């Protein structure tokens, strides 16, 4: 009489190996994702500064002078907000009309 062993499923060792591989992959992927998030915030801030700069020039065309501060652009509906996506305020020189990154 033969004893037949039925092998359904995974052993504990196989499951531990799979979990270890998944953990290593997560350790590699998660730091790269956070670095990409920082790059995206920087690019978003650059785009916001360019948009505000364009609106400063549009304001000057309509009013023949640069706005005294960026709050004027927001109150007169030239822009929705005058902050970068990461929450930083942008710089502005009223004498030259130049908008700069924080």
mmCIF file of N, CA and C in Angstrom:
data_model
loop_
_atom_site.group_PDB
_atom_site.id
_atom_site.type_symbol
_atom_site.label_atom_id
_atom_site.label_comp_id
_atom_site.label_asym_id
_atom_site.label_seq_id
_atom_site.Cartn_x
_atom_site.Cartn_y
_atom_site.Cartn_z
ATOM 1 N N UNK A 1 0.827 -1.165 0.000
ATOM 2 C CA UNK A 1 0.000 0.000 0.000
ATOM 3 C C UNK A 1 0.885 1.247 0.000
ATOM 4 N N UNK A 2 0.651 2.130 -0.954
ATOM 5 C CA UNK A 2 1.428 3.360 -1.085
ATOM 6 C C UNK A 2 0.708 4.499 -0.374
ATOM 7 N N UNK A 3 1.523 5.336 0.260
ATOM 8 C CA UNK A 3 0.967 6.544 0.869
ATOM 9 C C UNK A 3 1.212 7.690 -0.112
ATOM 10 N N UNK A 4 0.156 8.317 -0.538
ATOM 11 C CA UNK A 4 0.249 9.404 -1.494
ATOM 12 C C UNK A 4 0.066 10.708 -0.739
ATOM 13 N N UNK A 5 1.068 11.579 -0.859
ATOM 14 C CA UNK A 5 0.976 12.893 -0.205
ATOM 15 C C UNK A 5 0.462 13.902 -1.221
ATOM 16 N N UNK A 6 -0.527 14.587 -0.847
ATOM 17 C CA UNK A 6 -1.110 15.596 -1.709
ATOM 18 C C UNK A 6 -0.489 16.944 -1.326
ATOM 19 N N UNK A 7 0.085 17.662 -2.294
ATOM 20 C CA UNK A 7 0.740 18.935 -2.002
ATOM 21 C C UNK A 7 -0.041 20.080 -2.624
ATOM 22 N N UNK A 8 -1.030 20.535 -1.923
ATOM 23 C CA UNK A 8 -1.796 21.698 -2.362
ATOM 24 C C UNK A 8 -1.319 22.907 -1.569
ATOM 25 N N UNK A 9 -1.190 24.052 -2.243
ATOM 26 C CA UNK A 9 -0.822 25.277 -1.547
ATOM 27 C C UNK A 9 0.672 25.459 -1.435
ATOM 28 N N UNK A 10 1.043 26.481 -0.679
ATOM 29 C CA UNK A 10 2.447 26.843 -0.514
ATOM 30 C C UNK A 10 2.919 26.470 0.885
ATOM 31 N N UNK A 11 4.203 26.220 0.990
ATOM 32 C CA UNK A 11 4.777 25.972 2.308
ATOM 33 C C UNK A 11 5.098 27.291 2.972
ATOM 34 N N UNK A 12 5.378 27.246 4.254
ATOM 35 C CA UNK A 12 5.694 28.451 5.005
ATOM 36 C C UNK A 12 6.961 29.113 4.462
ATOM 37 N N UNK A 13 7.940 28.340 4.097
ATOM 38 C CA UNK A 13 9.195 28.877 3.561
ATOM 39 C C UNK A 13 8.941 29.626 2.254
ATOM 40 N N UNK A 14 8.133 29.062 1.384
ATOM 41 C CA UNK A 14 7.820 29.727 0.115
ATOM 42 C C UNK A 14 7.105 31.057 0.347
ATOM 43 N N UNK A 15 6.184 31.079 1.296
ATOM 44 C CA UNK A 15 5.475 32.323 1.608
ATOM 45 C C UNK A 15 6.434 33.370 2.176
ATOM 46 N N UNK A 16 7.362 32.964 3.025
ATOM 47 C CA UNK A 16 8.327 33.910 3.592
ATOM 48 C C UNK A 16 9.242 34.481 2.516
ATOM 49 N N UNK A 17 9.633 33.658 1.566
ATOM 50 C CA UNK A 17 10.493 34.129 0.476
ATOM 51 C C UNK A 17 9.746 35.160 -0.375
ATOM 52 N N UNK A 18 8.494 34.893 -0.684
ATOM 53 C CA UNK A 18 7.697 35.838 -1.473
ATOM 54 C C UNK A 18 7.535 37.155 -0.717
ATOM 55 N N UNK A 19 7.249 37.101 0.576
ATOM 56 C CA UNK A 19 7.112 38.324 1.372
ATOM 57 C C UNK A 19 8.422 39.099 1.438
ATOM 58 N N UNK A 20 9.543 38.396 1.514
ATOM 59 C CA UNK A 20 10.838 39.068 1.541
ATOM 60 C C UNK A 20 11.099 39.786 0.211
ATOM 61 N N UNK A 21 10.777 39.164 -0.895
ATOM 62 C CA UNK A 21 10.972 39.787 -2.211
ATOM 63 C C UNK A 21 10.089 41.029 -2.346
ATOM 64 N N UNK A 22 8.842 40.941 -1.924
ATOM 65 C CA UNK A 22 7.943 42.092 -1.982
ATOM 66 C C UNK A 22 8.467 43.225 -1.108
ATOM 67 N N UNK A 23 8.980 42.908 0.070
ATOM 68 C CA UNK A 23 9.530 43.932 0.976
ATOM 69 C C UNK A 23 10.720 44.643 0.356
ATOM 70 N N UNK A 24 11.603 43.891 -0.283
ATOM 71 C CA UNK A 24 12.771 44.495 -0.925
ATOM 72 C C UNK A 24 12.333 45.422 -2.053
ATOM 73 N N UNK A 25 11.361 44.992 -2.844
ATOM 74 C CA UNK A 25 10.858 45.845 -3.931
ATOM 75 C C UNK A 25 10.232 47.132 -3.391
ATOM 76 N N UNK A 26 9.507 47.040 -2.295
ATOM 77 C CA UNK A 26 8.917 48.238 -1.693
ATOM 78 C C UNK A 26 9.992 49.184 -1.169
ATOM 79 N N UNK A 27 11.051 48.632 -0.606
ATOM 80 C CA UNK A 27 12.151 49.472 -0.107
ATOM 81 C C UNK A 27 12.841 50.222 -1.245
ATOM 82 N N UNK A 28 12.815 49.655 -2.428
ATOM 83 C CA UNK A 28 13.424 50.317 -3.587
ATOM 84 C C UNK A 28 12.479 51.354 -4.180
ATOM 85 N N UNK A 29 11.190 51.052 -4.260
ATOM 86 C CA UNK A 29 10.233 51.893 -4.965
ATOM 87 C C UNK A 29 9.799 53.116 -4.160
ATOM 88 N N UNK A 30 9.551 52.975 -2.874
ATOM 89 C CA UNK A 30 8.988 54.073 -2.074
ATOM 90 C C UNK A 30 9.885 55.305 -2.038
ATOM 91 N N UNK A 31 11.198 55.209 -1.806
ATOM 92 C CA UNK A 31 12.018 56.426 -1.830
ATOM 93 C C UNK A 31 12.028 57.120 -3.196
ATOM 94 N N UNK A 32 11.990 56.361 -4.270
ATOM 95 C CA UNK A 32 11.952 56.961 -5.608
ATOM 96 C C UNK A 32 10.659 57.732 -5.832
ATOM 97 N N UNK A 33 9.563 57.243 -5.290
ATOM 98 C CA UNK A 33 8.294 57.937 -5.455
ATOM 99 C C UNK A 33 8.293 59.265 -4.711
ATOM 100 N N UNK A 34 8.880 59.308 -3.521
ATOM 101 C CA UNK A 34 8.905 60.566 -2.772
ATOM 102 C C UNK A 34 9.832 61.575 -3.440
ATOM 103 N N UNK A 35 10.924 61.107 -4.061
ATOM 104 C CA UNK A 35 11.813 62.015 -4.785
ATOM 105 C C UNK A 35 11.099 62.610 -5.988
ATOM 106 N N UNK A 36 10.312 61.806 -6.685
ATOM 107 C CA UNK A 36 9.551 62.303 -7.831
ATOM 108 C C UNK A 36 8.506 63.312 -7.398
ATOM 109 N N UNK A 37 7.959 63.152 -6.215
ATOM 110 C CA UNK A 37 6.984 64.101 -5.696
ATOM 111 C C UNK A 37 7.624 65.473 -5.485
ATOM 112 N N UNK A 38 8.851 65.499 -4.981
ATOM 113 C CA UNK A 38 9.565 66.763 -4.798
ATOM 114 C C UNK A 38 9.829 67.442 -6.142
ATOM 115 N N UNK A 39 10.210 66.666 -7.137
ATOM 116 C CA UNK A 39 10.460 67.213 -8.474
ATOM 117 C C UNK A 39 9.171 67.784 -9.052
ATOM 118 N N UNK A 40 8.068 67.087 -8.860
ATOM 119 C CA UNK A 40 6.776 67.571 -9.363
ATOM 120 C C UNK A 40 6.373 68.877 -8.688
ATOM 121 N N UNK A 41 6.616 68.983 -7.379
ATOM 122 C CA UNK A 41 6.304 70.234 -6.679
ATOM 123 C C UNK A 41 7.156 71.381 -7.188
ATOM 124 N N UNK A 42 8.440 71.119 -7.457
ATOM 125 C CA UNK A 42 9.313 72.169 -7.985
ATOM 126 C C UNK A 42 8.852 72.630 -9.365
ATOM 127 N N UNK A 43 8.504 71.687 -10.227
ATOM 128 C CA UNK A 43 8.026 72.039 -11.567
ATOM 129 C C UNK A 43 6.695 72.784 -11.487
ATOM 130 N N UNK A 44 5.845 72.381 -10.557
ATOM 131 C CA UNK A 44 4.576 73.074 -10.372
ATOM 132 C C UNK A 44 4.779 74.504 -9.909
ATOM 133 N N UNK A 45 5.783 74.721 -9.058
ATOM 134 C CA UNK A 45 6.084 76.071 -8.589
ATOM 135 C C UNK A 45 6.623 76.930 -9.732
ATOM 136 N N UNK A 46 7.481 76.354 -10.565
ATOM 137 C CA UNK A 46 8.004 77.086 -11.723
ATOM 138 C C UNK A 46 6.871 77.481 -12.665
ATOM 139 N N UNK A 47 5.932 76.578 -12.901
ATOM 140 C CA UNK A 47 4.795 76.874 -13.779
ATOM 141 C C UNK A 47 3.909 77.958 -13.179
ATOM 142 N N UNK A 48 3.733 77.922 -11.864
ATOM 143 C CA UNK A 48 2.925 78.948 -11.199
ATOM 144 C C UNK A 48 3.571 80.318 -11.331
ATOM 145 N N UNK A 49 4.892 80.379 -11.168
ATOM 146 C CA UNK A 49 5.608 81.654 -11.295
ATOM 147 C C UNK A 49 5.466 82.205 -12.714
ATOM 148 N N UNK A 50 5.569 81.343 -13.723
ATOM 149 C CA UNK A 50 5.418 81.794 -15.111
ATOM 150 C C UNK A 50 4.001 82.301 -15.376
ATOM 151 N N UNK A 51 3.011 81.617 -14.813
ATOM 152 C CA UNK A 51 1.626 82.049 -14.974
ATOM 153 C C UNK A 51 1.407 83.414 -14.328
ATOM 154 N N UNK A 52 1.905 83.586 -13.115
ATOM 155 C CA UNK A 52 1.736 84.864 -12.418
ATOM 156 C C UNK A 52 2.482 85.973 -13.161
ATOM 157 N N UNK A 53 3.670 85.655 -13.691
ATOM 158 C CA UNK A 53 4.426 86.647 -14.458
ATOM 159 C C UNK A 53 3.630 87.112 -15.680
ATOM 160 N N UNK A 54 2.993 86.182 -16.364
ATOM 161 C CA UNK A 54 2.172 86.530 -17.521
ATOM 162 C C UNK A 54 0.992 87.404 -17.110
ATOM 163 N N UNK A 55 0.412 87.106 -15.949
ATOM 164 C CA UNK A 55 -0.724 87.896 -15.487
ATOM 165 C C UNK A 55 -0.285 89.288 -15.020
ATOM 166 N N UNK A 56 0.936 89.416 -14.522
ATOM 167 C CA UNK A 56 1.469 90.737 -14.178
ATOM 168 C C UNK A 56 1.560 91.595 -15.436
ATOM 169 N N UNK A 57 2.021 91.008 -16.518
ATOM 170 C CA UNK A 57 2.119 91.744 -17.785
ATOM 171 C C UNK A 57 0.727 92.075 -18.340
ATOM 172 N N UNK A 58 -0.221 91.166 -18.181
ATOM 173 C CA UNK A 58 -1.588 91.447 -18.616
ATOM 174 C C UNK A 58 -2.184 92.601 -17.805
ATOM 175 N N UNK A 59 -1.896 92.617 -16.508
ATOM 176 C CA UNK A 59 -2.354 93.720 -15.659
ATOM 177 C C UNK A 59 -1.754 95.039 -16.122
ATOM 178 N N UNK A 60 -0.453 95.014 -16.450
ATOM 179 C CA UNK A 60 0.214 96.237 -16.897
ATOM 180 C C UNK A 60 -0.385 96.736 -18.210
ATOM 181 N N UNK A 61 -0.721 95.832 -19.127
ATOM 182 C CA UNK A 61 -1.330 96.241 -20.393
ATOM 183 C C UNK A 61 -2.668 96.935 -20.176
ATOM 184 N N UNK A 62 -3.431 96.446 -19.210
ATOM 185 C CA UNK A 62 -4.751 97.020 -18.964
ATOM 186 C C UNK A 62 -4.709 98.272 -18.096
ATOM 187 N N UNK A 63 -3.708 98.379 -17.202
ATOM 188 C CA UNK A 63 -3.690 99.473 -16.227
ATOM 189 C C UNK A 63 -2.485 100.407 -16.367
ATOM 190 N N UNK A 64 -1.637 100.185 -17.339
ATOM 191 C CA UNK A 64 -0.435 100.982 -17.655
ATOM 192 C C UNK A 64 0.601 101.056 -16.526
ATOM 193 N N UNK A 65 0.480 100.208 -15.523
ATOM 194 C CA UNK A 65 1.510 100.128 -14.482
ATOM 195 C C UNK A 65 1.471 98.734 -13.861
ATOM 196 N N UNK A 66 2.590 98.350 -13.254
ATOM 197 C CA UNK A 66 2.633 97.061 -12.571
ATOM 198 C C UNK A 66 1.793 97.129 -11.292
ATOM 199 N N UNK A 67 1.239 96.001 -10.874
ATOM 200 C CA UNK A 67 0.501 96.014 -9.607
ATOM 201 C C UNK A 67 1.450 96.271 -8.432
ATOM 202 N N UNK A 68 0.947 96.908 -7.378
ATOM 203 C CA UNK A 68 1.779 97.198 -6.206
ATOM 204 C C UNK A 68 2.180 95.926 -5.472
ATOM 205 N N UNK A 69 1.312 94.924 -5.476
ATOM 206 C CA UNK A 69 1.626 93.618 -4.890
ATOM 207 C C UNK A 69 0.796 92.553 -5.596
ATOM 208 N N UNK A 70 1.091 91.316 -5.313
ATOM 209 C CA UNK A 70 0.412 90.222 -6.008
ATOM 210 C C UNK A 70 -1.010 90.010 -5.511
ATOM 211 N N UNK A 71 -1.345 90.534 -4.340
ATOM 212 C CA UNK A 71 -2.714 90.407 -3.841
ATOM 213 C C UNK A 71 -3.699 91.108 -4.768
ATOM 214 N N UNK A 72 -3.237 92.145 -5.471
ATOM 215 C CA UNK A 72 -4.098 92.863 -6.426
ATOM 216 C C UNK A 72 -4.530 91.911 -7.545
ATOM 217 N N UNK A 73 -3.598 91.079 -8.004
ATOM 218 C CA UNK A 73 -3.942 90.127 -9.073
ATOM 219 C C UNK A 73 -5.004 89.143 -8.608
ATOM 220 N N UNK A 74 -4.902 88.743 -7.359
ATOM 221 C CA UNK A 74 -5.866 87.786 -6.821
ATOM 222 C C UNK A 74 -7.228 88.452 -6.607
ATOM 223 N N UNK A 75 -7.234 89.660 -6.086
ATOM 224 C CA UNK A 75 -8.509 90.334 -5.819
ATOM 225 C C UNK A 75 -9.226 90.742 -7.108
ATOM 226 N N UNK A 76 -8.470 91.039 -8.162
ATOM 227 C CA UNK A 76 -9.092 91.419 -9.436
ATOM 228 C C UNK A 76 -9.262 90.234 -10.385
ATOM 229 N N UNK A 77 -9.118 89.033 -9.847
ATOM 230 C CA UNK A 77 -9.390 87.772 -10.565
ATOM 231 C C UNK A 77 -8.464 87.507 -11.751
ATOM 232 N N UNK A 78 -7.233 87.989 -11.687
ATOM 233 C CA UNK A 78 -6.247 87.627 -12.710
ATOM 234 C C UNK A 78 -5.731 86.210 -12.455
ATOM 235 N N UNK A 79 -5.601 85.846 -11.184
ATOM 236 C CA UNK A 79 -5.170 84.509 -10.786
ATOM 237 C C UNK A 79 -6.040 84.043 -9.622
ATOM 238 N N UNK A 80 -6.131 82.720 -9.466
ATOM 239 C CA UNK A 80 -6.909 82.173 -8.348
ATOM 240 C C UNK A 80 -6.130 82.240 -7.039
ATOM 241 N N UNK A 81 -4.843 81.917 -7.102
ATOM 242 C CA UNK A 81 -4.013 81.968 -5.896
ATOM 243 C C UNK A 81 -2.603 82.365 -6.274
ATOM 244 N N UNK A 82 -1.882 82.895 -5.312
ATOM 245 C CA UNK A 82 -0.531 83.397 -5.582
ATOM 246 C C UNK A 82 0.521 82.622 -4.797
ATOM 247 N N UNK A 83 0.232 81.360 -4.541
ATOM 248 C CA UNK A 83 1.185 80.497 -3.850
ATOM 249 C C UNK A 83 1.509 79.296 -4.727
ATOM 250 N N UNK A 84 2.664 78.711 -4.481
ATOM 251 C CA UNK A 84 3.066 77.498 -5.197
ATOM 252 C C UNK A 84 2.248 76.308 -4.701
ATOM 253 N N UNK A 85 2.237 75.207 -5.449
ATOM 254 C CA UNK A 85 1.499 74.018 -5.007
ATOM 255 C C UNK A 85 1.965 73.477 -3.655
ATOM 256 N N UNK A 86 3.227 73.720 -3.297
ATOM 257 C CA UNK A 86 3.719 73.250 -1.998
ATOM 258 C C UNK A 86 3.410 74.240 -0.873
ATOM 259 N N UNK A 87 2.710 75.340 -1.186
ATOM 260 C CA UNK A 87 2.300 76.300 -0.180
ATOM 261 C C UNK A 87 3.225 77.488 -0.009
ATOM 262 N N UNK A 88 4.348 77.511 -0.702
ATOM 263 C CA UNK A 88 5.311 78.611 -0.571
ATOM 264 C C UNK A 88 4.817 79.840 -1.328
ATOM 265 N N UNK A 89 5.062 81.009 -0.749
ATOM 266 C CA UNK A 89 4.697 82.266 -1.416
ATOM 267 C C UNK A 89 5.749 82.609 -2.464
ATOM 268 N N UNK A 90 5.311 83.218 -3.539
ATOM 269 C CA UNK A 90 6.248 83.637 -4.594
ATOM 270 C C UNK A 90 6.725 85.051 -4.297
ATOM 271 N N UNK A 91 7.904 85.375 -4.813
ATOM 272 C CA UNK A 91 8.457 86.706 -4.632
ATOM 273 C C UNK A 91 8.013 87.636 -5.748
ATOM 274 N N UNK A 92 8.003 88.945 -5.444
ATOM 275 C CA UNK A 92 7.564 89.922 -6.448
ATOM 276 C C UNK A 92 8.256 91.254 -6.188
ATOM 277 N N UNK A 93 8.770 91.850 -7.266
ATOM 278 C CA UNK A 93 9.361 93.175 -7.203
ATOM 279 C C UNK A 93 8.446 94.129 -7.969
ATOM 280 N N UNK A 94 7.768 95.018 -7.247
ATOM 281 C CA UNK A 94 6.772 95.905 -7.861
ATOM 282 C C UNK A 94 7.387 96.915 -8.805
ATOM 283 N N UNK A 95 8.665 97.281 -8.593
ATOM 284 C CA UNK A 95 9.285 98.294 -9.470
ATOM 285 C C UNK A 95 9.601 97.737 -10.849
ATOM 286 N N UNK A 96 9.975 96.455 -10.931
ATOM 287 C CA UNK A 96 10.314 95.853 -12.212
ATOM 288 C C UNK A 96 9.217 94.925 -12.745
ATOM 289 N N UNK A 97 8.322 94.483 -11.866
ATOM 290 C CA UNK A 97 7.262 93.566 -12.281
ATOM 291 C C UNK A 97 7.739 92.130 -12.424
ATOM 292 N N UNK A 98 8.861 91.801 -11.798
ATOM 293 C CA UNK A 98 9.421 90.452 -11.932
ATOM 294 C C UNK A 98 8.936 89.572 -10.780
ATOM 295 N N UNK A 99 8.410 88.413 -11.150
ATOM 296 C CA UNK A 99 7.960 87.417 -10.182
ATOM 297 C C UNK A 99 9.055 86.377 -10.074
ATOM 298 N N UNK A 100 9.375 85.958 -8.835
ATOM 299 C CA UNK A 100 10.457 84.992 -8.635
ATOM 300 C C UNK A 100 10.005 83.828 -7.759
ATOM 301 N N UNK A 101 10.740 82.735 -7.861
ATOM 302 C CA UNK A 101 10.444 81.569 -7.039
ATOM 303 C C UNK A 101 10.876 81.838 -5.604
ATOM 304 N N UNK A 102 10.221 81.178 -4.661
ATOM 305 C CA UNK A 102 10.582 81.399 -3.253
ATOM 306 C C UNK A 102 11.946 80.836 -2.907
#
